[in-house]
């Protein structure tokens, strides 16, 4: 088959700018072949090269005594003691999920699971952070049903429990939903597998499922805005098979135990191209591939298609040749392909052969390391005018609560998480639906806590404070379970970085995230950047999702109780009644005004330490965030089927979203002890009411718990059923 001529239109279709193509000509000293053009396009697109974000990603804190491996590998690795490590990462599958919701979301889950078990870890938990357009938009219902089914369909069949997540709705996501998938696994700290190839003449082995034409050009598609040609992009979405992935995981972990693996890499974005180049580059070696040996499920596949296919459930490995027979037997037992498709070579070359024909011959290190790196122009987001709480009318407090729990943004997510398996493997100590998730570390007394957090409207109003807040809320969610936060992963979803105002959002958010991660000792150990989340020039809300992991070393110190009749309600932290960019302002008044709340990181740390130091006195705990005290108190009460009475009916006091605050429930004598401890620690602790009865009462406003619970639990299903 004759390859097409390299034309300006073809170059543009591959997402390459004229100056970038000129750089390719300079590097190789000739016109590239069609396959080489595709390889450069894959390696240099935004999704794979981070060319607009590298400069700022380097500013993030990524190290600490708990960090075994930070960014740069398939996932981050963090020490949890006793010779064990937790391995985790979060990644986006936004564009594919908008084009083909079920498969886009499903393969997002599959990809992140492979990132974890590629490093030698058995997955123990998943999470997802989902952002959709407004309910009335013509695509929202289809996207919600397809994405939730895809996440559940893949995760449930694979057999990993969902520990938590988020779902939000805003008109800014009408043309570009977000699907951020998180996975975590456990491994022995001395048995982690990395991707750097070593040794010359070592076999390069293809593992897993066969290669097809699905997903060809997927990474390039993920690095472009959407327009009216969106339907043409459907073939770039991958097709997943969770049962094959389950077999691939078992085979891979069994293979690792044989000692045959020198290095191993998931075939994710850009498939065979990216995995081979990364392995060679990290090991300072070249790679020669013979495509005739690549297992294929379709006839007459070209070199271009094989190199850029993103077919799922595939891995690439460098093998110890003396253990080839043993390794092959493992994969044949699991009915998976095992094929030697190349070898490591001493020269700095990425040599691709099909038959006797050279399809690509490129300098590997240059291909991997010379992607353009841009210092994009940026303008800081204009400071928002602070909102005076007096500019928000006082409302009936119960009516305000009804508005929140009757909206798709703040009602129960049961309809979503009940479609996910939350108990598989039988180690879930706390399932989704309230705060963070808890998973027991099997065979030990330890538990791992998981959460995913961001408040996009804060980031839009004030990227710096919004970035800080995303980390701080993750810190609080882990702390409210009694866990010590260990580390975090970021999934940075933004619009077109070539627009200075969008790049300004990115820079501001990264500054806030970095500062908060340093102050709260939660280094970023892995992550993903997703840019060009725009349709017809309209960008999403800036959504830098933070996934975080914490550790409970003794189950006796976990805070997992429910409120009971007679419990005292205490708020740790000061309340000034911040209503700028609040949930109340958006849902009751349809207003998006004011600045994001200020995040005092020293107070966050101080209050988190206080919770952990006094966990034996606390029966139940939650952080205060969206919806303030009113929503937090209702959720804590509703989960236990117990009423709540708060002393105040003041709108700012009930619905303000001041940061660094927790709602604590405990017995009266424990409350007295906490008050004494708070005085000694120099932190503010206030009694705000009590739990009990069968009504929700804020000051003089009152409603039955049963009525409010029906609204809270019924809204999502009634909207999307």
XYZ file of C-alpha atoms in Angstrom, residues 89-694:
606
model
C -2.444 7.613 39.802
C -5.313 9.572 38.266
C -5.790 10.140 34.519
C -8.351 11.709 32.224
C -10.357 10.139 29.429
C -12.375 13.246 28.648
C -12.511 13.516 24.878
C -13.153 9.796 24.239
C -15.952 9.798 26.820
C -17.759 12.680 25.139
C -17.521 11.011 21.732
C -18.402 7.463 22.885
C -19.487 7.606 26.553
C -19.517 3.909 27.453
C -16.251 2.860 25.828
C -14.530 6.163 26.594
C -15.202 5.806 30.317
C -14.598 2.046 30.374
C -11.190 2.271 28.705
C -10.273 5.160 30.994
C -10.785 2.787 33.922
C -8.864 0.023 32.125
C -5.917 2.276 31.360
C -5.493 3.506 34.911
C -5.714 -0.034 36.297
C -2.915 -1.119 33.926
C -0.749 1.787 35.103
C -0.989 0.324 38.605
C -0.494 -3.397 37.991
C 2.264 -2.713 35.440
C 4.351 -1.685 38.440
C 3.718 -4.938 40.285
C 0.749 -3.861 42.401
C -2.590 -5.618 42.762
C -5.323 -2.945 42.440
C -7.355 -2.498 45.629
C -9.388 0.665 44.971
C -10.742 2.918 42.256
C -12.364 6.345 42.204
C -13.783 8.587 39.524
C -14.408 12.320 39.213
C -17.108 13.128 36.638
C -18.138 16.553 35.303
C -21.183 16.923 33.045
C -23.085 19.783 31.437
C -26.361 21.223 32.684
C -29.238 18.774 33.063
C -31.291 20.450 30.316
C -28.547 20.045 27.681
C -29.476 17.534 24.981
C -26.375 15.358 25.550
C -26.221 15.303 29.340
C -28.591 12.387 29.957
C -26.848 10.221 27.341
C -23.430 11.081 28.766
C -24.427 10.395 32.381
C -25.933 7.004 31.528
C -23.090 5.989 29.209
C -20.209 7.128 31.412
C -21.599 5.662 34.646
C -22.353 2.367 32.867
C -18.849 2.344 31.356
C -17.101 3.010 34.668
C -19.208 0.352 36.418
C -19.115 -2.143 33.586
C -15.332 -2.221 33.384
C -14.516 -1.895 37.101
C -17.142 -4.405 38.199
C -16.063 -7.060 35.704
C -12.387 -6.525 36.508
C -13.134 -6.795 40.216
C -11.887 -3.651 41.953
C -13.974 -1.791 44.554
C -14.997 1.818 43.988
C -13.930 3.759 47.084
C -15.352 7.163 46.208
C -15.504 10.013 43.740
C -17.404 13.104 42.630
C -20.146 14.078 40.180
C -20.852 17.686 39.202
C -22.989 19.530 36.649
C -22.354 22.911 35.064
C -23.159 24.491 31.688
C -19.409 24.959 31.126
C -19.141 21.184 30.507
C -21.992 21.063 27.950
C -19.629 20.397 25.064
C -16.840 18.613 26.899
C -17.520 16.294 29.840
C -14.677 15.242 32.136
C -13.988 11.642 33.139
C -11.062 11.387 35.564
C -10.238 7.852 36.697
C -8.138 6.909 39.740
C -6.699 3.553 40.758
C -4.531 2.401 43.643
C -2.790 -0.888 44.321
C -0.618 -2.624 46.895
C 2.843 -4.092 46.388
C 5.899 -5.089 48.364
C 8.174 -2.050 48.476
C 11.156 -4.113 47.295
C 9.254 -5.636 44.353
C 8.304 -2.581 42.309
C 8.698 -2.853 38.540
C 9.879 0.091 36.457
C 9.898 0.899 32.755
C 13.576 1.634 31.999
C 15.011 -0.944 29.593
C 18.485 -2.344 30.300
C 20.884 -4.634 28.502
C 21.690 -4.765 24.788
C 20.137 -7.470 22.626
C 17.347 -8.158 25.085
C 14.029 -9.345 23.659
C 11.209 -6.796 23.509
C 8.006 -8.723 24.168
C 4.425 -7.849 23.351
C 1.904 -9.084 25.934
C -1.886 -9.269 26.161
C -4.584 -8.703 23.567
C -4.187 -8.387 19.811
C -3.759 -5.058 18.021
C -6.646 -3.637 16.011
C -7.475 -0.335 14.371
C -9.419 1.068 17.329
C -7.926 4.133 18.947
C -5.547 5.008 16.073
C -4.657 8.654 16.700
C -6.416 8.751 20.055
C -3.700 10.739 21.834
C -3.621 13.334 19.061
C -7.426 13.619 19.202
C -7.169 14.170 22.970
C -4.860 17.135 22.336
C -7.304 19.133 20.205
C -10.445 21.163 20.723
C -13.823 19.873 19.572
C -15.823 21.424 16.738
C -18.580 20.356 14.350
C -16.406 17.469 13.070
C -16.669 15.664 16.416
C -18.527 12.626 15.006
C -15.622 11.967 12.635
C -13.440 11.303 15.691
C -15.456 8.275 16.839
C -12.978 5.705 15.385
C -10.230 7.165 17.599
C -11.985 5.826 20.728
C -10.659 2.540 22.082
C -12.755 -0.548 22.810
C -12.192 -2.299 26.133
C -12.570 -5.857 27.409
C -12.396 -6.043 31.226
C -12.229 -9.840 31.315
C -9.102 -9.767 29.140
C -7.671 -7.100 31.438
C -8.331 -9.294 34.472
C -6.443 -12.152 32.835
C -3.684 -9.743 31.812
C -3.270 -8.591 35.400
C -3.085 -12.115 36.790
C -0.642 -13.163 34.067
C 1.520 -10.064 34.577
C 1.748 -10.493 38.358
C 2.545 -14.186 37.889
C 5.153 -13.321 35.270
C 6.808 -10.823 37.611
C 7.220 -13.531 40.228
C 9.321 -15.589 37.780
C 12.102 -12.978 37.659
C 11.831 -12.754 33.856
C 10.928 -9.078 33.710
C 13.699 -6.522 33.174
C 11.295 -3.653 32.524
C 7.632 -3.309 31.664
C 5.362 -0.588 30.338
C 1.638 -0.253 29.771
C 0.581 0.444 26.173
C -1.613 3.455 26.784
C -1.689 6.725 24.843
C 0.065 6.333 21.472
C 0.254 2.579 22.057
C 3.311 0.737 20.803
C 5.086 3.978 19.876
C 5.053 5.633 23.281
C 5.716 2.475 25.293
C 8.738 1.427 23.204
C 10.240 4.923 23.058
C 9.827 5.539 26.795
C 11.397 2.204 27.730
C 14.356 2.760 25.426
C 14.877 6.380 26.422
C 14.798 5.719 30.172
C 17.376 2.969 29.715
C 19.592 4.917 27.303
C 19.078 2.283 24.586
C 17.690 2.013 21.082
C 14.807 -0.248 20.089
C 14.259 -2.270 16.915
C 10.747 -3.575 16.226
C 9.619 -6.133 13.632
C 5.935 -5.423 13.053
C 5.293 -8.722 11.284
C 5.456 -10.323 14.749
C 2.870 -8.020 16.354
C -0.321 -10.024 17.089
C -3.074 -8.488 14.959
C -6.818 -8.998 14.968
C -7.399 -7.279 11.606
C -6.001 -7.997 8.156
C -3.560 -5.864 6.221
C -2.708 -3.452 9.025
C -0.148 -0.842 8.030
C 2.913 0.117 10.052
C 1.252 3.457 10.769
C -1.839 1.766 12.188
C 0.126 -0.683 14.314
C 2.392 1.976 15.766
C -0.476 4.339 16.656
C -3.235 1.894 17.593
C -4.482 2.292 21.155
C -6.114 -1.121 21.373
C -6.564 -1.958 25.025
C -5.211 -4.615 27.394
C -1.646 -4.606 26.009
C 1.814 -4.329 27.602
C 5.395 -4.156 26.385
C 8.214 -5.854 28.269
C 11.959 -6.293 28.086
C 12.646 -9.943 28.946
C 15.526 -11.930 30.406
C 16.115 -14.248 27.412
C 17.043 -17.277 29.513
C 13.541 -17.220 31.053
C 11.623 -16.876 27.792
C 10.063 -20.349 27.933
C 8.861 -19.874 31.500
C 7.441 -16.436 30.696
C 5.709 -17.648 27.542
C 4.101 -20.515 29.457
C 2.504 -18.063 31.887
C 0.801 -16.091 29.136
C -0.254 -19.157 27.182
C -1.845 -20.513 30.361
C -3.923 -17.320 30.612
C -4.778 -17.513 26.882
C -3.019 -14.231 26.070
C -0.616 -13.290 23.315
C 3.110 -13.442 24.020
C 5.248 -12.376 21.065
C 8.842 -11.265 20.712
C 8.473 -8.182 18.508
C 11.932 -6.676 18.741
C 15.112 -6.155 20.690
C 17.098 -3.496 22.486
C 20.051 -2.150 20.467
C 23.090 -0.070 21.468
C 22.541 2.611 18.814
C 20.327 5.623 19.480
C 17.701 4.445 16.984
C 14.015 3.688 16.874
C 13.971 1.279 13.950
C 10.622 -0.035 12.677
C 10.593 -2.872 10.163
C 7.676 -4.413 8.277
C 8.804 -7.310 6.139
C 12.179 -6.230 4.766
C 11.106 -2.606 4.529
C 12.199 0.144 6.907
C 9.058 2.040 7.925
C 10.734 4.356 10.429
C 14.319 5.069 11.437
C 14.536 7.852 13.992
C 16.953 8.969 16.728
C 15.170 7.570 19.776
C 16.553 9.849 22.482
C 15.855 12.928 20.389
C 12.353 11.706 19.579
C 11.684 11.222 23.301
C 13.453 14.278 24.644
C 13.156 17.000 22.034
C 9.409 17.560 22.013
C 8.736 21.282 21.919
C 8.500 22.855 25.346
C 6.526 26.054 25.457
C 6.559 28.913 27.914
C 3.066 29.984 26.938
C 2.116 33.618 27.496
C -0.287 33.944 30.389
C -2.290 36.607 32.132
C -3.374 36.301 35.723
C -7.083 35.992 36.392
C -8.465 39.371 37.492
C -9.112 39.410 41.233
C -12.784 38.896 41.967
C -14.624 41.529 43.978
C -15.325 40.073 47.429
C -19.006 39.462 48.109
C -20.417 41.107 51.214
C -22.607 38.523 53.005
C -25.073 41.364 53.522
C -25.630 41.384 49.740
C -27.189 37.925 50.007
C -30.776 38.009 51.331
C -31.559 36.098 54.497
C -33.667 33.061 53.578
C -35.636 30.421 55.405
C -32.840 28.032 56.380
C -34.816 24.869 55.616
C -35.824 26.246 52.207
C -32.136 26.850 51.515
C -31.320 23.285 52.488
C -34.161 21.961 50.297
C -32.736 23.852 47.326
C -29.323 22.255 47.824
C -30.411 18.672 48.417
C -32.952 18.935 45.608
C -30.268 19.880 43.070
C -28.265 17.327 41.092
C -25.065 18.890 42.428
C -25.736 18.281 46.122
C -28.234 15.439 46.364
C -27.218 11.866 47.167
C -25.151 10.068 44.500
C -26.644 6.662 45.345
C -27.955 6.262 41.783
C -24.348 6.489 40.573
C -22.340 4.518 43.096
C -24.890 1.739 43.469
C -23.997 0.827 39.871
C -20.405 0.270 41.005
C -19.188 -2.717 43.000
C -17.998 -1.195 46.257
C -17.479 -4.402 48.272
C -15.598 -6.765 45.950
C -12.496 -8.246 47.664
C -14.309 -7.699 51.019
C -11.828 -5.117 52.344
C -14.008 -1.993 52.063
C -14.349 -0.452 55.530
C -16.230 2.585 54.235
C -18.021 2.776 50.917
C -18.912 5.810 48.750
C -21.621 8.217 49.725
C -20.075 10.208 52.501
C -16.588 11.747 52.586
C -13.583 9.610 51.751
C -13.376 5.848 51.306
C -11.506 3.354 53.494
C -9.957 0.087 52.315
C -8.355 -2.414 54.695
C -4.809 -3.492 53.874
C -5.484 -7.212 53.825
C -3.716 -9.205 56.499
C -2.667 -6.117 58.515
C -4.228 -3.613 60.923
C -3.738 -0.761 58.434
C -6.365 1.010 56.367
C -5.869 3.267 53.350
C -8.109 6.310 52.923
C -8.973 7.730 49.493
C -10.591 10.938 48.282
C -10.979 13.045 45.138
C -11.641 16.792 45.366
C -11.870 20.084 43.485
C -14.323 23.004 43.443
C -14.127 24.348 39.874
C -16.131 27.518 40.536
C -13.508 28.523 43.123
C -10.696 27.912 40.623
C -12.486 29.975 37.957
C -12.902 32.911 40.352
C -9.435 32.670 41.892
C -7.115 29.988 40.465
C -4.533 30.368 43.237
C -6.983 30.031 46.145
C -8.994 27.420 44.232
C -5.862 25.319 43.709
C -5.035 25.558 47.409
C -8.616 24.667 48.317
C -8.660 21.478 46.214
C -5.648 20.150 48.124
C -6.967 21.400 51.484
C -10.351 19.714 50.996
C -8.627 16.437 50.109
C -6.525 16.823 53.271
C -9.667 17.402 55.352
C -11.557 14.461 53.859
C -8.716 12.112 54.785
C -8.305 13.707 58.208
C -12.042 13.360 58.953
C -11.520 9.582 58.729
C -8.641 9.745 61.207
C -6.078 9.178 58.435
C -2.692 10.815 58.038
C -2.501 12.216 54.483
C 0.416 10.655 52.606
C 0.549 11.996 49.068
C -1.552 13.087 46.124
C -2.024 12.767 42.383
C -3.354 15.547 40.170
C -5.563 15.532 37.082
C -5.306 19.028 35.606
C -8.258 19.703 33.275
C -8.191 23.068 31.483
C -9.114 24.698 28.181
C -6.837 25.828 25.347
C -3.381 26.765 26.749
C -2.688 28.926 23.695
C -5.150 31.446 25.175
C -3.285 33.565 27.765
C -6.288 33.731 30.102
C -6.568 29.897 30.137
C -2.829 29.538 30.687
C -3.185 32.070 33.498
C -5.758 29.831 35.171
C -3.341 26.901 34.863
C -0.389 28.829 36.299
C -2.404 30.254 39.178
C -3.879 26.878 40.097
C -0.467 25.176 39.978
C 0.977 27.802 42.305
C -1.834 27.187 44.793
C -1.606 23.402 44.505
C 2.151 23.418 44.976
C 1.988 25.671 48.026
C -0.739 23.572 49.642
C 0.971 20.246 48.936
C 4.143 21.557 50.579
C 2.360 22.992 53.618
C 0.247 19.881 54.188
C 3.008 17.347 53.367
C 1.062 15.798 50.477
C 3.590 15.657 47.602
C 2.339 15.050 44.075
C 3.663 11.609 43.064
C 1.833 11.126 39.756
C -0.699 12.833 37.555
C -2.047 13.868 34.214
C -2.643 17.087 32.293
C -5.676 17.383 30.017
C -5.754 20.572 27.959
C -7.846 21.772 25.002
C -11.068 20.905 26.820
C -13.069 23.285 24.636
C -15.850 23.083 22.088
C -16.300 25.822 19.502
C -14.035 28.059 21.554
C -15.924 27.638 24.851
C -13.743 26.238 27.658
C -14.719 24.111 30.628
C -14.373 25.476 34.142
C -10.753 24.991 35.234
C -10.896 21.634 37.036
C -7.605 20.562 38.676
C -8.804 17.388 40.399
C -6.766 16.216 43.392
C -6.767 12.518 44.272
C -5.248 11.845 47.679
C -4.299 8.856 49.811
C -3.981 8.657 53.593
C -2.999 5.994 56.099
C -4.620 4.706 59.286
C -2.114 2.505 61.108
C -4.553 1.208 63.748
C -8.264 0.576 63.106
C -8.989 1.835 66.642
C -7.932 5.339 65.514
C -10.178 5.458 62.440
C -13.152 7.827 62.739
C -15.968 5.824 61.207
C -18.834 6.090 63.669
C -22.296 7.507 63.013
C -24.082 10.209 64.965
C -26.480 9.020 67.647
C -29.349 10.443 69.655
C -27.987 13.063 72.062
C -24.650 13.685 70.354
C -23.333 17.234 70.610
C -22.514 19.075 67.351
C -19.210 20.989 67.421
C -17.500 23.046 64.702
C -13.717 23.202 64.684
C -12.535 26.432 63.051
C -13.847 29.957 62.666
C -16.931 30.884 60.641
C -17.204 34.350 59.114
C -19.947 33.424 56.645
C -18.122 33.454 53.296
C -20.789 33.273 50.569
C -18.731 34.214 47.494
C -18.933 31.446 44.840
C -20.956 29.369 47.320
C -23.300 26.508 46.582
C -26.168 28.504 48.122
C -25.496 31.471 45.837
C -25.499 29.205 42.760
C -28.455 26.958 43.572
C -30.846 29.396 45.312
C -30.020 32.707 43.641
C -28.502 31.512 40.334
C -25.572 33.842 40.974
C -21.853 33.263 40.435
C -20.253 36.179 42.230
C -17.488 37.034 44.623
C -14.094 35.616 45.396
C -13.231 32.066 46.363
C -12.759 31.582 50.107
C -9.266 32.203 51.436
C -7.389 29.059 52.476
C -5.199 29.455 55.561
C -2.831 26.521 55.170
C -1.374 26.900 58.674
C -4.897 26.633 60.100
C -5.615 23.608 57.888
C -2.532 21.854 59.248
C -3.246 22.863 62.844
C -6.858 21.700 62.708
C -5.965 18.452 60.961
C -3.395 17.671 63.628
C -5.999 18.423 66.315
C -8.496 15.963 64.819
C -5.915 13.184 64.635
C -4.572 13.882 68.134
C -8.069 13.693 69.636
C -9.660 11.007 67.466
C -10.595 8.880 70.482
C -12.984 11.626 71.610
C -14.712 11.944 68.226
C -17.581 9.652 67.223
C -18.285 11.075 63.755
C -16.641 13.792 61.700
C -16.909 15.520 58.344
C -15.243 18.537 56.806
C -17.266 21.641 55.948
C -17.143 22.581 52.275
C -19.938 23.004 49.690
C -23.134 24.093 51.420
C -21.367 24.893 54.677
C -22.609 23.794 58.080
C -26.213 23.303 56.959
C -25.444 20.691 54.309
C -22.742 18.962 56.381
C -25.005 18.631 59.436
C -27.876 17.323 57.333
C -25.688 14.733 55.573
C -24.193 13.521 58.847
C -27.649 13.222 60.399
C -29.352 11.698 57.345
C -26.715 8.975 56.992
C -27.545 7.800 60.520
C -31.301 8.352 60.320
C -31.184 10.813 63.226
C -32.466 14.391 63.334
C -30.370 17.498 63.985
C -30.983 20.861 65.596
C -28.630 23.773 64.934
C -28.801 26.886 67.099
C -28.463 29.422 64.265
C -30.812 30.319 61.425
C -28.450 32.966 60.004
C -27.809 32.441 56.276
C -24.039 33.215 56.273
C -23.444 31.180 59.428
C -25.294 28.142 58.076
C -24.315 28.234 54.401
C -20.965 30.058 54.467
C -18.069 28.104 52.986
C -15.164 29.241 55.162
C -12.303 26.763 54.982
C -10.309 24.758 57.566
C -13.491 23.640 59.365
C -14.829 20.300 60.593
C -18.167 19.245 62.071
C -17.685 16.865 65.005
C -20.281 14.687 66.748
C -19.643 13.182 70.185
C -21.116 12.601 73.637
C -21.405 15.486 76.096
C -18.465 14.403 78.267
C -16.286 13.949 75.183
C -17.331 17.416 73.996
C -16.147 18.862 77.318
C -12.795 17.103 76.946
C -12.464 18.373 73.376
C -13.162 21.935 74.513
C -10.337 21.687 77.054
C -7.998 20.199 74.433
C -8.932 22.957 71.967
C -8.077 25.619 74.529
C -4.689 24.007 75.138
C -4.023 23.696 71.386
C -5.141 27.251 70.636
C -7.834 26.256 68.135
C -11.419 27.502 67.918
C -14.089 24.928 68.825
C -17.751 25.935 69.075
C -20.912 24.088 70.138
C -23.491 24.628 67.379
C -26.326 22.267 68.289
C -27.143 18.633 68.839
C -28.276 15.482 67.063
C -31.482 13.645 67.881
C -35.200 13.382 67.203
C -36.750 13.005 63.767
